[in-house]
Coordinates of C-alpha atoms in Angstrom, one line a residue:
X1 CA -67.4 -10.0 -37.1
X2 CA -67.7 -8.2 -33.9
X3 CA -67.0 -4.3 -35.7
X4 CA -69.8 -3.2 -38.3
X5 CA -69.3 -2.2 -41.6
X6 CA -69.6 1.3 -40.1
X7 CA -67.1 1.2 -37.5
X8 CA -64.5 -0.8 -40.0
X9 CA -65.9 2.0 -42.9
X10 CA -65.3 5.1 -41.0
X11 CA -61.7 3.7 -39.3
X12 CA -60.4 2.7 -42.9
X13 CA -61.9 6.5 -44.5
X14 CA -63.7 4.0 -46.8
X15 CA -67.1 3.5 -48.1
X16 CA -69.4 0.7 -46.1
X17 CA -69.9 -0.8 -49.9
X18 CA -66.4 -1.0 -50.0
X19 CA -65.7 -2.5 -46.9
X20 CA -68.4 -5.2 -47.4
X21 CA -67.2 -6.1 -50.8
X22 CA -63.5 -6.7 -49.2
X23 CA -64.6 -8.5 -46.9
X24 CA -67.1 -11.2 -48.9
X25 CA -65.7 -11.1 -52.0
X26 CA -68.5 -9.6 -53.6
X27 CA -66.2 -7.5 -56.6
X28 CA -63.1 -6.3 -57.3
X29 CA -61.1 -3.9 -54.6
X30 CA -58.1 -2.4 -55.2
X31 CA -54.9 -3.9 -53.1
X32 CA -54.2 -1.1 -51.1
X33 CA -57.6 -0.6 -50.3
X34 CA -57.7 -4.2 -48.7
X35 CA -54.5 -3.4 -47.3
X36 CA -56.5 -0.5 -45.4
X37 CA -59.0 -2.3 -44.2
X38 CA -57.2 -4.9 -42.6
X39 CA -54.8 -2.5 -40.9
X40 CA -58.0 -0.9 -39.8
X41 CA -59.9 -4.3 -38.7
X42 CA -56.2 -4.5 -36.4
X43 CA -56.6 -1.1 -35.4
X44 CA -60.1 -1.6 -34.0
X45 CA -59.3 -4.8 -31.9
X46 CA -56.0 -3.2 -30.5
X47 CA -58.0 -0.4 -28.8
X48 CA -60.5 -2.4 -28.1
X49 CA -58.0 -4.2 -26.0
X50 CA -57.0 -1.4 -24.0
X51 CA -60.0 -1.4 -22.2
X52 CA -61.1 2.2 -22.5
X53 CA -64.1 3.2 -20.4
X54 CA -66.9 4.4 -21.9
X55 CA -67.2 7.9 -22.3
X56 CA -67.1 11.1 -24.6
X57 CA -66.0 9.6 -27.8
X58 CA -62.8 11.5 -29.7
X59 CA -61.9 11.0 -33.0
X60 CA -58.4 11.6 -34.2
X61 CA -57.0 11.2 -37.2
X62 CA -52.8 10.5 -37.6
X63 CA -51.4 11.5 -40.7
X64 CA -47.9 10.0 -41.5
X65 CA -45.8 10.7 -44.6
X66 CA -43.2 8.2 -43.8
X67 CA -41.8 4.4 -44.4
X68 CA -44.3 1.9 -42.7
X69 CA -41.6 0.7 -40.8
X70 CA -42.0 4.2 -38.8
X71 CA -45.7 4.6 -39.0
X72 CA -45.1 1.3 -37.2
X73 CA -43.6 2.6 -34.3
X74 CA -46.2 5.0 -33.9
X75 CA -48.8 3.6 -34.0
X76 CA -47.5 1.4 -31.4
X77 CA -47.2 3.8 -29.0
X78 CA -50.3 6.3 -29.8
X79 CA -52.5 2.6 -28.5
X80 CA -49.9 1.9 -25.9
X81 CA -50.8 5.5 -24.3
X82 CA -54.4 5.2 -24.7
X83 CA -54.8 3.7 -21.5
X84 CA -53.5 6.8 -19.7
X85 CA -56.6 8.4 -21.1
X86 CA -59.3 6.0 -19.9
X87 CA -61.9 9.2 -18.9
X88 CA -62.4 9.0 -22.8
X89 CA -63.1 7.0 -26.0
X90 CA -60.3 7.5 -28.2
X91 CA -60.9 6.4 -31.7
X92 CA -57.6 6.6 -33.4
X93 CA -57.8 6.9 -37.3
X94 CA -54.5 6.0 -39.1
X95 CA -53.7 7.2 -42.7
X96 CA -50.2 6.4 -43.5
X97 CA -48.5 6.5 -46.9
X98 CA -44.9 6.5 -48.2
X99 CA -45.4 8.8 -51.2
X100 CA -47.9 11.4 -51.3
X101 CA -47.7 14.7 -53.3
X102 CA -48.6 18.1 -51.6
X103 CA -51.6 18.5 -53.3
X104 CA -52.8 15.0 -52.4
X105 CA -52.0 15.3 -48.7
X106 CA -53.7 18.7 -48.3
X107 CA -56.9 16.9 -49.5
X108 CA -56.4 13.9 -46.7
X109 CA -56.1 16.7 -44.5
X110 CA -59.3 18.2 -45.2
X111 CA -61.3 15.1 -45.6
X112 CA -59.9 14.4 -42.1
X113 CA -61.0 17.5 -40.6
X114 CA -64.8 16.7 -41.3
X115 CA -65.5 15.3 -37.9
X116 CA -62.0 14.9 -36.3
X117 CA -61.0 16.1 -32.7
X118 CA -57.7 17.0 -34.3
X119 CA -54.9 15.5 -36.8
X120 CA -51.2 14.6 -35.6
X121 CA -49.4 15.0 -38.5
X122 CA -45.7 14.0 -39.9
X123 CA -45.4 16.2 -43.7
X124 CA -42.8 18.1 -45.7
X125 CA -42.4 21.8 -44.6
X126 CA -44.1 23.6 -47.3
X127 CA -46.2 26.8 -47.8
X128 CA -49.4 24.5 -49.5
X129 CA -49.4 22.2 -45.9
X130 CA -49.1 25.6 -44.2
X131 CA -51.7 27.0 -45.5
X132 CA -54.0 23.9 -44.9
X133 CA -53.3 23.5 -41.5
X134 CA -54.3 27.5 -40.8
X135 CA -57.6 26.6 -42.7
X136 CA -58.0 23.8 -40.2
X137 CA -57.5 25.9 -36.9
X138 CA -60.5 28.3 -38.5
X139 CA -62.8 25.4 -37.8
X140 CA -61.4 24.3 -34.9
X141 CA -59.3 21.1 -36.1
X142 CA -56.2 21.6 -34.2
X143 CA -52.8 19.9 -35.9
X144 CA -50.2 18.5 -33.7
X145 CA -46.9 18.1 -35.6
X146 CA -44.9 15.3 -34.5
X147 CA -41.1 14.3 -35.2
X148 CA -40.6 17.3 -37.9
X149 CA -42.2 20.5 -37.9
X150 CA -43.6 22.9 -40.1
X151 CA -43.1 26.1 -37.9
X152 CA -44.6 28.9 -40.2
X153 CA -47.8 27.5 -39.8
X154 CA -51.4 27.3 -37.0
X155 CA -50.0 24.2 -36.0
X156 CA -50.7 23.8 -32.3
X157 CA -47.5 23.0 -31.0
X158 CA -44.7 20.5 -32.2
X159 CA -44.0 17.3 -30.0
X160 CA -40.2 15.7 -31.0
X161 CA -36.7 16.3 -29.7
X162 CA -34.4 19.0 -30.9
X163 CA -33.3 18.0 -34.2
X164 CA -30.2 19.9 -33.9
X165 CA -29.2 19.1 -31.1
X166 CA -29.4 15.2 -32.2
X167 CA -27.8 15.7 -35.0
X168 CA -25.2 17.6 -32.7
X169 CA -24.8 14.3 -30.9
X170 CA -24.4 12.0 -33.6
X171 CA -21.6 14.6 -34.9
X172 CA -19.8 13.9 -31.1
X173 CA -20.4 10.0 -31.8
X174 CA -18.1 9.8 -34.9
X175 CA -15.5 12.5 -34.2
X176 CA -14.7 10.1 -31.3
X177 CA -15.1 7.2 -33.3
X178 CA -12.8 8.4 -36.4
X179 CA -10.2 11.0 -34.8
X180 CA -8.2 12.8 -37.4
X181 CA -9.6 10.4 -40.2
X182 CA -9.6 11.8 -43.6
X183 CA -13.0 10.4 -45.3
X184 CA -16.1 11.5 -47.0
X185 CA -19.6 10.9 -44.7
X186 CA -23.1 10.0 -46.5
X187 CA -25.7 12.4 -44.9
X188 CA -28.4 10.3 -45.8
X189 CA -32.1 12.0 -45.6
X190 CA -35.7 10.7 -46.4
X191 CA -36.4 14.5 -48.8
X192 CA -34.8 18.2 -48.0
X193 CA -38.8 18.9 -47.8
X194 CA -39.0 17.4 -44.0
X195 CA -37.6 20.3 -41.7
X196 CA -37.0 17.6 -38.7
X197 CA -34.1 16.1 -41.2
X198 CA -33.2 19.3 -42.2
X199 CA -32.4 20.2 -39.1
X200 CA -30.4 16.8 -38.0
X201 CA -28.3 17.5 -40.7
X202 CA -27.8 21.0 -39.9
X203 CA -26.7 20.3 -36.2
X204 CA -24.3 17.4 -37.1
X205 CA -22.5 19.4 -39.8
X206 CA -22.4 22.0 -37.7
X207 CA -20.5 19.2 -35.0
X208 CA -18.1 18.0 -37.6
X209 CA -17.1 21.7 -38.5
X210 CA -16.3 21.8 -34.6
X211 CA -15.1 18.6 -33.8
X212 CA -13.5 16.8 -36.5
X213 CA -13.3 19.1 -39.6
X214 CA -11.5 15.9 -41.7
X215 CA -15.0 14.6 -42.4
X216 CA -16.7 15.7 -45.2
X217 CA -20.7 15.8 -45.3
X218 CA -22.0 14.6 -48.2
X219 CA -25.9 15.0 -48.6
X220 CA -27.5 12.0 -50.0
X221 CA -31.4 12.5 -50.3
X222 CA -34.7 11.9 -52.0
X223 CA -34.7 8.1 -51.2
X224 CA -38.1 9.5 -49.0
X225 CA -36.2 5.6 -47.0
X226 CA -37.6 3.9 -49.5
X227 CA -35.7 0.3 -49.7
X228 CA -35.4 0.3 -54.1
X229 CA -34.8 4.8 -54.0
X230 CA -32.5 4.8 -51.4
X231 CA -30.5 1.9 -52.5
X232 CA -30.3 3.7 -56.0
X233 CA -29.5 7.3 -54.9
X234 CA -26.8 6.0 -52.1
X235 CA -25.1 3.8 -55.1
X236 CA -25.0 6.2 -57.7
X237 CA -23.2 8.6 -54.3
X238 CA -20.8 6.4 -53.9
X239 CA -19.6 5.6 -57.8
X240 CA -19.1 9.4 -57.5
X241 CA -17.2 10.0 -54.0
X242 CA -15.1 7.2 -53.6
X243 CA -13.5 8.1 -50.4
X244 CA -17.2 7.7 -48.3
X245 CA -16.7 5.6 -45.9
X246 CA -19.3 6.7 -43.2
X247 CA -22.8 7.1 -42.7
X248 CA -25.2 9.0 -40.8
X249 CA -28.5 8.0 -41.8
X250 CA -31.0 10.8 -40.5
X251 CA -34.1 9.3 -41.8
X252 CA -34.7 5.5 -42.8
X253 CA -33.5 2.6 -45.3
X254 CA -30.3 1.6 -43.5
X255 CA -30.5 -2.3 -45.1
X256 CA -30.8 -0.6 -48.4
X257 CA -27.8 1.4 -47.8
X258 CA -26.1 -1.7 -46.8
X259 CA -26.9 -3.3 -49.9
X260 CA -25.5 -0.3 -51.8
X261 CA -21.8 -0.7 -50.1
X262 CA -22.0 -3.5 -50.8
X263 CA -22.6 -3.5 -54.2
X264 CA -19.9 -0.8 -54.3
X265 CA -17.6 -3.2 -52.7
X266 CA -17.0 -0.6 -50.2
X267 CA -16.2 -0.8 -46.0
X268 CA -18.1 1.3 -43.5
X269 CA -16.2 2.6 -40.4
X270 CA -18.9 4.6 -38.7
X271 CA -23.0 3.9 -38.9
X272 CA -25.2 5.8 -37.4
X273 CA -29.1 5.7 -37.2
X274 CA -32.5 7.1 -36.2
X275 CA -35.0 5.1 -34.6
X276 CA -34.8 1.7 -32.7
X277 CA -37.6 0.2 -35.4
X278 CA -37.2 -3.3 -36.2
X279 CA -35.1 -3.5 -39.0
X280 CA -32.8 -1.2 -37.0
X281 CA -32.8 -3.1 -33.8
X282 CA -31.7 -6.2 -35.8
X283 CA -29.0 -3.8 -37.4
X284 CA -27.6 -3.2 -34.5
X285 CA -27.5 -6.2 -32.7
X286 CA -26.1 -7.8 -35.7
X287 CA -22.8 -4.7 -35.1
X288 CA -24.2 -3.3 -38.8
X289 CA -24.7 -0.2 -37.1
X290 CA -22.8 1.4 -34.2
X291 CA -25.6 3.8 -32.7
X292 CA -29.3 5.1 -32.9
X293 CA -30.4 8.3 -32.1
X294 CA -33.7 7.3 -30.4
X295 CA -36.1 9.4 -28.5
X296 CA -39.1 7.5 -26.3
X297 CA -42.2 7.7 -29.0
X298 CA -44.8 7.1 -26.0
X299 CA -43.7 9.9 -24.3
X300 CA -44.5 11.9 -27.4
X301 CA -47.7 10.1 -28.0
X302 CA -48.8 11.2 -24.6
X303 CA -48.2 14.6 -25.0
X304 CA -50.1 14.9 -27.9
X305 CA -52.9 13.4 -26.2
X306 CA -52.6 15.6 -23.4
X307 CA -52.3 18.9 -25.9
X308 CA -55.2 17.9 -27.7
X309 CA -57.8 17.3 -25.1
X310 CA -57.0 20.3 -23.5
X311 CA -57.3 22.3 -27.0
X312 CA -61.3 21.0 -26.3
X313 CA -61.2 21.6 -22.5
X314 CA -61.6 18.3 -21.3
X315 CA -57.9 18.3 -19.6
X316 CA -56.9 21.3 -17.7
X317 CA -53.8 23.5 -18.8
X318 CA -50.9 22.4 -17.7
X319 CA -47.5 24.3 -17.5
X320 CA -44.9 22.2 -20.3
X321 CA -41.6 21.9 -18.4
X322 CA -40.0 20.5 -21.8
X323 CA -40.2 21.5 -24.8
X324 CA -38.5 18.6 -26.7
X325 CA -38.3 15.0 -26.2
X326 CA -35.1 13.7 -24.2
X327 CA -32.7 12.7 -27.0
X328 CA -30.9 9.0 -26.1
X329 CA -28.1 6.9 -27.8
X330 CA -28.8 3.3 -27.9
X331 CA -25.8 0.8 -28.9
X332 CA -25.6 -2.9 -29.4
X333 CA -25.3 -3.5 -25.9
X334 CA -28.2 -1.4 -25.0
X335 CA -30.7 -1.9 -27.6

């Protein structure tokens, strides 16, 4: 094993017992505890790989409430932008879940913030997060929000396009695509409790009330794009609107929502996603969906980086020329 039970301990937010028993089989550890210190054995040899020179080492610790598929993605490109930071040792500390209640994400926070540089967070909007990360900033533990915001709170900025004006977009998309059609149009979002979907749904309503005023938005939420709650709250949609016929799917769980029309034995004219993640990049080169609203992760990754280490002063301020990520449309043929 070339990590010790201390590296793999503190990179999992585990104990070193527990890490040793998972890993000789020396009593009984929960599943998802495994699961977390095998993601966190992976985590340790892909920035290992980068290279980094040795230096002032940085904790950080990335808190995502989303599907894994996303948490994915990000991960991805927080490593692949390490290497733009090689005056520093990086450790990168990943806590990702798919269901979390407030109560139980405010204490990840805090444990976090023992010895962390700073915590990029994705959470619902919601006074009790608000609260935390203001608690945070008093001991110096900046919070980064990334993709959705929580905008009443310390947070030290937000990296992440301009929900609205995404949402805008994908409202352009289908008024093109379905003209003076007459049809009801799933709005499909993770919870109401993230502000970033919030907001995509409040720009592309906004759109159809400008641009095609024949489509009805119909909110379909509280899957949190999870594959079994999002197949069950977009069926039990479309038993009660039987004239949906489109989708646009701000959050995650597209297959699931396929599943769903088809169970309902029910066309779609007009898909469209977020995020070219795997199960979406298959989706749309299979035609199931006709676009993604995509904006480039790494991009965000390194700004985050960037705002962070100068927070400490080790980077000097910088003026931000942007303050959101460039929004894109990818298609089949571009994907």
């Amino acid at each position: 094993m070339k990590f010790t039970l201390k590296q793999i301990a503190a990179q999992a937010g585990v104990s070193k017992a527990t890490v040793d028993r998972a890993l000789h089989s020396r009593g009984a550890v929960h599943a998802r505890t495994e699961t977390r210190i095998k993601q966190a054995i992976r985590d340790l040899e892909l920035q290992e790989r980068t290279s980094l020179a040795s230096g002032r080492t940085i904790p950080l610790d990335i808190i995502l409430h989303t599907p894994e598929r996303f948490s994915r993605l990000v991960r991805d490109a927080l490593i692949d932008e390490m290497s733009h930071f090689v005056s520093f040792q990086l450790r990168l500390r990943f806590h990702c879940v798919e269901t979390i209640s407030t109560e139980e994400m405010r204490k990840l926070m805090l444990k976090c913030a023992n010895d962390s540089y700073g915590i990029i967070l994705k959470a619902e909007n919601n006074p009790l997060i608000s609260n935390t990360i203001e608690e945070l900033q008093r001991h110096r533990v900046p919070v980064v929000t990334l993709v959705t915001d929580i905008p009443a709170s310390k947070r030290l900025r937000y990296v992440g396009m301009d929900n609205v004006v995404a949402g805008m977009t994908a409202a352009y998309l289908m008024s093109q695509w379905l003209k003076d059609a007459v049809l009801d149009v799933a709005v499909v979002l993770s919870s109401q409790n993230f502000l970033g979907e919030e907001e995509r749904v409040k720009g592309f309503c906004q759109g159809l009330r400008l641009m095609a005023p024949s489509l009805n938005p119909v909110w379909v939420s509280e899957g949190y794009g999870v594959d079994g709650m999002t197949f069950d709250v977009m069926l039990n949609t479309l038993n009660n609107y039987p004239n949906l016929k489109a989708v646009y799917c701000v959050g995650g769980g597209n297959a699931a929502i396929l599943r769903a029309f088809r169970q309902a034995g029910r066309e779609i004219v007009s898909y469209i996603g977020h995020d070219v993640d795997e199960e979406n990049r298959f989706l749309l080169t299979d035609h199931k969906l006709n676009a993604v609203i995509q904006h480039d992760l790494r991009v965000d990754a390194r700004t985050v980086f960037q705002t962070l280490l100068t927070f400490h002063g080790f980077l000097p301020v910088i003026e931000q020329n942007h303050l959101f990520s460039k929004v894109n449309v990818v298609t089949p043929y571009n994907v």
